[in-house]
Short mmCIF file of C-alpha atoms in Angstrom, two decimals:
data_model
loop_
_atom_site.label_atom_id
_atom_site.label_comp_id
_atom_site.label_asym_id
_atom_site.label_seq_id
_atom_site.Cartn_x
_atom_site.Cartn_y
_atom_site.Cartn_z
CA MET A 3 82.81 150.20 82.91
CA THR A 4 83.52 147.26 82.03
CA LEU A 5 85.06 144.77 84.29
CA PRO A 6 87.65 142.58 83.62
CA ALA A 7 87.08 138.89 83.20
CA PRO A 8 87.68 136.54 85.73
CA PRO A 9 91.16 134.93 85.42
CA ALA A 10 90.63 131.85 83.79
CA ARG A 11 90.85 128.11 85.82
CA PRO A 12 94.37 126.97 85.02
CA ALA A 13 94.22 123.67 82.74
CA ALA A 14 93.82 120.32 84.68
CA ARG A 15 97.39 118.46 84.51
CA ALA A 16 95.73 115.00 85.89
CA GLY A 17 93.15 113.06 83.41
CA VAL A 18 91.25 110.73 84.16
CA VAL A 19 90.60 107.14 82.38
CA VAL A 20 87.39 105.07 83.14
CA ILE A 21 87.25 101.38 81.95
CA THR A 22 83.47 100.39 81.98
CA ARG A 23 81.21 96.80 80.81
CA ASN A 24 77.70 96.65 80.86
CA ARG A 25 77.34 98.17 84.24
CA ARG A 26 75.66 101.46 82.73
CA ASP A 27 74.17 102.81 85.80
CA ARG A 28 77.03 102.54 88.07
CA LEU A 29 79.11 104.17 85.39
CA LEU A 30 76.78 107.54 85.23
CA HIS A 31 76.81 107.37 89.05
CA THR A 32 80.36 107.34 88.96
CA LEU A 33 80.67 109.80 86.36
CA ASP A 34 78.56 112.46 88.33
CA ARG A 35 81.05 112.47 91.20
CA LEU A 36 83.92 112.71 88.41
CA THR A 37 82.50 115.49 86.64
CA ALA A 38 82.04 117.41 89.58
CA LEU A 39 85.62 117.42 91.21
CA PRO A 40 87.01 120.83 91.96
CA GLU A 41 90.35 120.08 89.32
CA GLN A 42 87.84 119.67 86.49
CA PRO A 43 89.85 116.91 85.07
CA PRO A 44 89.34 115.33 81.63
CA VAL A 45 87.31 112.23 81.60
CA THR A 46 87.61 109.44 79.00
CA VAL A 47 85.20 106.46 78.76
CA VAL A 48 86.70 103.03 77.08
CA ASP A 49 83.58 101.24 76.72
CA ASN A 50 84.65 97.46 76.25
CA ALA A 51 81.80 96.12 74.35
CA SER A 52 78.95 96.91 76.78
CA THR A 53 75.56 95.44 75.46
CA ASP A 54 73.40 97.70 77.58
CA HIS A 55 73.56 101.00 75.73
CA THR A 56 75.92 102.07 77.70
CA ALA A 57 77.37 104.62 75.46
CA HIS A 58 74.58 106.32 74.66
CA ALA A 59 73.75 107.21 77.90
CA VAL A 60 77.23 108.58 78.35
CA ARG A 61 76.69 110.46 75.68
CA THR A 62 72.61 111.81 76.58
CA HIS A 63 73.99 112.22 80.39
CA HIS A 64 77.51 113.39 79.99
CA PRO A 65 78.18 114.83 76.32
CA ALA A 66 81.66 116.58 77.66
CA VAL A 67 82.79 113.08 78.46
CA THR A 68 85.06 111.43 75.98
CA LEU A 69 83.84 108.27 74.76
CA LEU A 70 86.03 105.51 73.04
CA THR A 71 84.06 102.49 71.71
CA PRO A 72 86.80 100.23 70.70
CA GLY A 73 83.84 97.84 69.44
CA ARG A 74 85.26 94.88 71.38
CA ASN A 75 86.33 93.82 75.27
CA LEU A 76 90.26 94.70 75.70
CA GLY A 77 90.24 93.83 79.00
CA ALA A 78 92.66 96.04 81.28
CA ALA A 79 94.40 97.21 78.23
CA GLY A 80 91.27 99.90 77.72
CA ARG A 81 93.09 101.81 79.83
CA ASN A 82 95.77 101.95 77.65
CA LEU A 83 93.47 103.56 74.84
CA GLY A 84 92.14 105.70 77.07
CA ALA A 85 95.56 107.11 78.65
CA ALA A 86 97.23 107.27 74.94
CA ALA A 87 94.03 109.77 73.87
CA LEU A 88 94.31 112.12 76.82
CA ASP A 89 97.09 114.44 76.60
CA THR A 90 97.74 115.51 80.01
CA PRO A 91 101.01 114.61 81.94
CA TYR A 92 99.33 112.71 84.78
CA ILE A 93 96.51 109.86 84.48
CA ALA A 94 94.44 108.95 87.12
CA PHE A 95 92.16 105.43 86.55
CA CYS A 96 88.73 104.50 87.73
CA ASP A 97 86.83 101.59 87.24
CA ASP A 98 82.70 102.19 86.53
CA ASP A 99 82.42 101.68 91.01
CA SER A 100 85.49 103.89 91.97
CA TRP A 101 86.24 107.54 92.16
CA TRP A 102 88.39 110.23 93.41
CA GLU A 103 88.18 112.24 96.64
CA ALA A 104 87.99 116.31 95.87
CA GLY A 105 91.94 116.99 95.96
CA ALA A 106 93.26 114.02 95.32
CA LEU A 107 94.01 114.59 91.84
CA THR A 108 95.88 117.90 92.77
CA HIS A 109 98.03 116.74 95.90
CA ALA A 110 98.89 113.84 93.26
CA THR A 111 99.70 116.37 90.57
CA ARG A 112 101.96 118.26 93.33
CA LEU A 113 104.24 114.65 94.38
CA PHE A 114 104.31 113.99 90.63
CA ASP A 115 105.91 117.13 89.90
CA THR A 116 108.32 117.62 92.95
CA HIS A 117 109.34 113.74 92.55
CA PRO A 118 110.66 113.05 88.69
CA ARG A 119 111.86 109.70 89.50
CA LEU A 120 107.81 108.62 90.81
CA ALA A 121 105.90 106.91 87.60
CA LEU A 122 103.14 105.46 89.59
CA ILE A 123 100.87 106.74 92.83
CA ALA A 124 99.29 103.58 95.02
CA ALA A 125 96.72 105.77 96.60
CA ALA A 126 94.89 104.96 99.55
CA ALA A 127 91.23 102.90 98.70
CA HIS A 128 88.20 103.76 101.10
CA VAL A 129 85.68 101.06 100.42
CA GLY A 130 81.94 101.77 100.54
CA PRO A 131 79.01 103.85 99.05
CA PRO A 132 78.76 107.57 98.64
CA GLY A 133 77.07 109.19 101.81
CA HIS A 134 78.19 106.39 104.17
CA LEU A 135 81.23 105.99 106.42
CA SER A 136 83.93 104.30 104.42
CA ARG A 137 86.52 101.68 105.61
CA PRO A 138 90.26 101.40 104.56
CA ASP A 139 91.11 98.61 102.12
CA PRO A 140 93.13 95.58 104.05
CA LEU A 141 96.04 96.44 100.60
CA ASN A 142 96.30 100.07 102.38
CA HIS A 143 98.29 98.61 105.48
CA ILE A 144 100.24 95.81 103.26
CA LEU A 145 101.20 99.09 101.06
CA ALA A 146 102.24 101.28 103.78
CA THR A 147 104.35 98.61 105.52
CA SER A 148 106.02 97.60 102.33
CA PRO A 149 109.66 95.67 103.22
CA LEU A 150 111.16 97.90 100.90
CA GLY A 151 111.82 100.62 102.49
CA HIS A 152 111.49 104.49 101.41
CA ALA A 153 113.47 105.93 98.89
CA PRO A 154 114.70 109.28 99.30
CA ASP A 155 113.54 110.43 96.26
CA LEU A 156 109.99 108.99 96.23
CA PRO A 157 107.25 110.45 98.48
CA GLY A 158 106.25 107.35 100.08
CA PRO A 159 107.14 103.47 100.66
CA SER A 160 108.33 101.75 97.65
CA VAL A 161 106.08 99.21 96.63
CA LEU A 162 105.40 96.74 93.51
CA GLY A 163 101.72 96.54 93.39
CA PHE A 164 98.61 98.37 93.88
CA LEU A 165 94.82 98.50 93.02
CA ALA A 166 94.45 99.80 88.87
CA CYS A 167 91.13 101.72 90.31
CA ALA A 168 93.27 103.78 92.81
CA ALA A 169 96.57 104.41 90.67
CA VAL A 170 97.63 107.70 89.53
CA VAL A 171 100.37 107.19 86.89
CA ARG A 172 102.89 109.46 84.81
CA ARG A 173 101.55 108.96 81.23
CA ASP A 174 105.04 108.94 79.55
CA ALA A 175 105.94 106.57 81.62
CA PHE A 176 102.87 104.45 81.77
CA LEU A 177 102.85 104.30 77.74
CA ALA A 178 106.58 103.64 77.02
CA ALA A 179 106.23 100.89 79.58
CA GLY A 180 103.42 99.52 77.70
CA GLY A 181 100.37 100.16 79.42
CA PHE A 182 98.47 96.73 81.08
CA HIS A 183 99.38 93.96 79.08
CA PRO A 184 96.65 92.93 76.65
CA LEU A 185 97.50 88.98 77.18
CA LEU A 186 96.17 89.24 80.96
CA HIS A 187 92.95 90.89 80.31
CA PHE A 188 91.86 91.11 83.42
CA GLY A 189 92.51 89.68 86.85
CA GLY A 190 96.14 90.76 88.77
CA GLU A 191 96.94 92.71 85.75
CA GLU A 192 99.14 95.69 87.94
CA THR A 193 101.68 93.14 88.93
CA LEU A 194 103.51 92.81 85.25
CA LEU A 195 103.02 96.41 84.82
CA ALA A 196 104.44 97.53 88.27
CA LEU A 197 107.57 95.02 87.23
CA ASP A 198 107.94 96.55 84.00
CA LEU A 199 107.67 100.21 84.87
CA ALA A 200 110.69 99.17 87.91
CA ALA A 201 112.57 97.58 85.49
CA ALA A 202 112.88 100.59 83.41
CA GLY A 203 114.07 102.64 86.92
CA TRP A 204 111.19 104.16 87.68
CA GLY A 205 109.89 104.41 91.32
CA LEU A 206 106.29 103.39 92.60
CA ALA A 207 105.10 104.46 96.03
CA HIS A 208 102.30 104.19 98.19
CA CYS A 209 101.07 107.78 98.92
CA PRO A 210 98.07 107.63 101.47
CA GLN A 211 97.40 111.50 101.30
CA VAL A 212 95.48 110.58 97.86
CA ILE A 213 92.62 108.88 98.09
CA ALA A 214 90.08 107.09 95.94
CA ARG A 215 86.88 106.05 96.73
CA HIS A 216 85.68 102.05 95.94
CA ASP A 217 82.19 100.83 95.96
CA PRO A 218 82.35 97.53 94.60
CA ASP A 219 79.32 95.52 93.24
CA PRO A 220 78.67 93.07 96.00
CA GLY A 221 77.74 90.37 93.16
CA PRO A 222 79.60 87.47 92.54
CA ARG A 223 82.80 87.64 90.07
CA THR A 224 82.78 84.48 88.20
CA GLY A 225 85.75 83.06 87.28
CA ARG A 226 88.14 85.69 89.13
CA THR A 227 90.18 83.14 91.02
CA ALA A 228 91.08 81.52 88.06
CA ARG A 229 91.67 84.38 86.13
CA LEU A 230 94.25 85.67 89.08
CA LEU A 231 95.37 82.28 89.09
CA ARG A 232 96.33 82.32 85.42
CA ASN A 233 97.79 85.60 85.56
CA GLU A 234 99.88 84.98 88.06
CA LEU A 235 101.54 81.73 86.27
CA LEU A 236 101.70 84.18 82.99
CA THR A 237 103.34 86.57 84.92
CA ALA A 238 106.20 84.42 85.82
CA TRP A 239 106.88 83.05 82.83
CA MET A 240 107.15 86.45 80.95
CA ARG A 241 109.03 88.36 83.90
CA ARG A 242 110.61 85.61 86.16
CA PRO A 243 113.58 83.47 86.41
CA LEU A 244 112.72 79.83 84.74
CA PRO A 245 113.11 77.76 87.88
CA HIS A 246 110.63 80.07 89.74
CA ALA A 247 108.41 80.00 86.74
CA LEU A 248 108.52 76.12 86.57
CA ALA A 249 107.77 75.67 90.37
CA ARG A 250 104.71 77.92 90.17
CA THR A 251 103.50 75.66 87.42
CA TRP A 252 104.14 72.60 88.83
CA ALA A 253 102.43 74.19 91.96
CA LEU A 254 99.52 74.78 90.18
CA ALA A 255 99.36 71.36 88.45
CA ARG A 256 99.31 70.00 91.79
CA ALA A 257 96.27 71.36 92.69
CA CYS A 258 94.33 70.24 89.90
CA PRO A 259 92.82 66.97 90.79
CA ALA A 260 91.00 68.92 93.99
CA ASP A 261 90.59 72.65 92.77
CA PRO A 262 88.39 73.42 89.57
CA ALA A 263 89.75 76.94 89.37
CA ALA A 264 93.41 75.58 89.33
CA ARG A 265 92.73 73.12 86.23
CA THR A 266 90.76 76.20 84.69
CA ALA A 267 93.62 78.23 85.03
CA LEU A 268 96.32 75.74 83.83
CA THR A 269 94.66 75.48 80.86
CA ALA A 270 94.31 78.70 79.85
CA THR A 271 98.01 79.55 80.75
CA VAL A 272 98.93 76.74 78.64
CA ALA A 273 96.94 78.03 75.73
CA ARG A 274 98.83 81.42 76.07
CA LEU A 275 102.41 79.97 77.04
CA PRO A 276 103.10 80.45 73.28
CA ALA A 277 102.66 83.95 73.58
CA ALA A 278 103.85 84.76 77.15
CA LEU A 279 107.12 83.17 76.03
CA ALA A 280 107.79 85.23 72.78
CA ARG A 281 107.41 88.09 75.24
CA ARG A 282 109.96 86.94 78.03
CA ARG A 283 111.83 89.88 79.45
CA PRO A 284 113.84 88.60 82.92
CA LEU A 285 113.82 91.32 85.13
CA PRO A 286 117.47 93.05 86.21
CA PRO A 287 118.75 91.56 89.36
CA ALA A 288 117.88 94.48 91.84
CA VAL A 289 114.01 94.17 90.89
CA GLU A 290 114.07 90.27 90.94
CA HIS A 291 115.84 91.08 94.47
CA SER A 292 113.14 93.35 95.37
CA LEU A 293 110.28 90.92 94.55
CA THR A 294 112.08 88.18 96.40
CA THR A 295 112.01 90.45 99.23
CA LEU A 296 108.46 90.87 99.13
CA GLU A 297 107.65 87.15 98.83
CA ASN A 298 109.80 86.46 101.39
CA PRO A 299 109.90 89.66 104.01
CA PRO A 300 112.19 89.33 106.71
CA PRO A 301 111.08 88.28 110.23
CA ALA A 302 110.06 91.20 112.57
CA PRO A 303 111.82 91.75 115.29
CA PRO A 304 111.21 90.68 118.47
CA PRO A 305 109.07 92.98 120.87
CA ARG A 306 111.03 95.11 123.42
CA PRO A 307 109.98 94.66 126.74
CA THR A 308 108.41 97.39 128.40
CA THR A 309 109.72 97.16 131.97
CA ARG A 310 112.64 95.44 133.41
CA PRO A 311 112.19 91.89 134.84
CA GLY A 312 111.84 91.86 138.47
CA PRO A 313 114.35 89.65 140.55
CA HIS A 314 111.65 86.69 140.56
CA GLU A 315 111.33 86.84 136.42
CA ARG A 316 115.19 86.75 135.61
CA THR A 317 115.56 83.82 133.21
CA ALA A 318 117.71 80.85 134.33
CA PRO A 319 121.53 80.69 133.28
CA ARG A 320 121.65 78.53 130.17
CA GLU A 321 123.68 75.19 130.62
CA ASN A 322 127.16 74.72 128.77
CA THR A 323 127.04 72.65 126.01
CA PRO A 324 130.03 70.59 124.36
#
């Protein structure tokens, strides 16, 4: 008697894109964890022109992983290449030092399926090496307490920021928005994508039930401060009102005499400014208002007294003023 074959595992609806450059050993450990996930997601690696034989190592140790080798360093835009290569409706991003908790992609899929306006999940990031007690990334608290509130058609607080290696996106919305902008390369590239998704009417939400793990390299990140300053200013020129962009430029220029990173950032911004202006598309008023709210959050209400003041604690009457 022939036994019936076991039911086939349903195809994963969330794929994973990993970008990497010259961190072969860390990447291989990350792929070990991703390929062991119970969801068995398809994984695509985009190798940003590594020179440490990363591509050979991936083909040897993880032949089931799709490997893309564009032949040059695309920066954050390498994620766009990976997303386009996958055919799953949802895409989870990783760096070569981050991975997803078991069950996180299943939960993300359920949230996308039940919230059709949701384009991006800003997951909770837990920091620490595998096998050790992790700690919450400080960004988690910032996202959870977003002053933008909780829209009724989204599964968590509305946000306009996220950590790329702890984000899951709706593939069609991500690609339609242009993905991560190649002009920014690396460093704070998330903001522009968040603004473009919101401008297109999509929702972005922090969902702490979806958990990513991050074990960042403890080594120095040379030039990162300058790149962050540059990309903040380029984003202002591409999407913010002109008075805001001018004010941010003047602030960076004033910092230049005492700050080498500011000088590097301003020089790099000037070189890229014609390309940024050619792509200038001011935000809709509602999105600009939300961004202004994040930059200037309303003051917190005063704490409520826990006990009634006694007779000796009563405040003195105020004097009349003319």
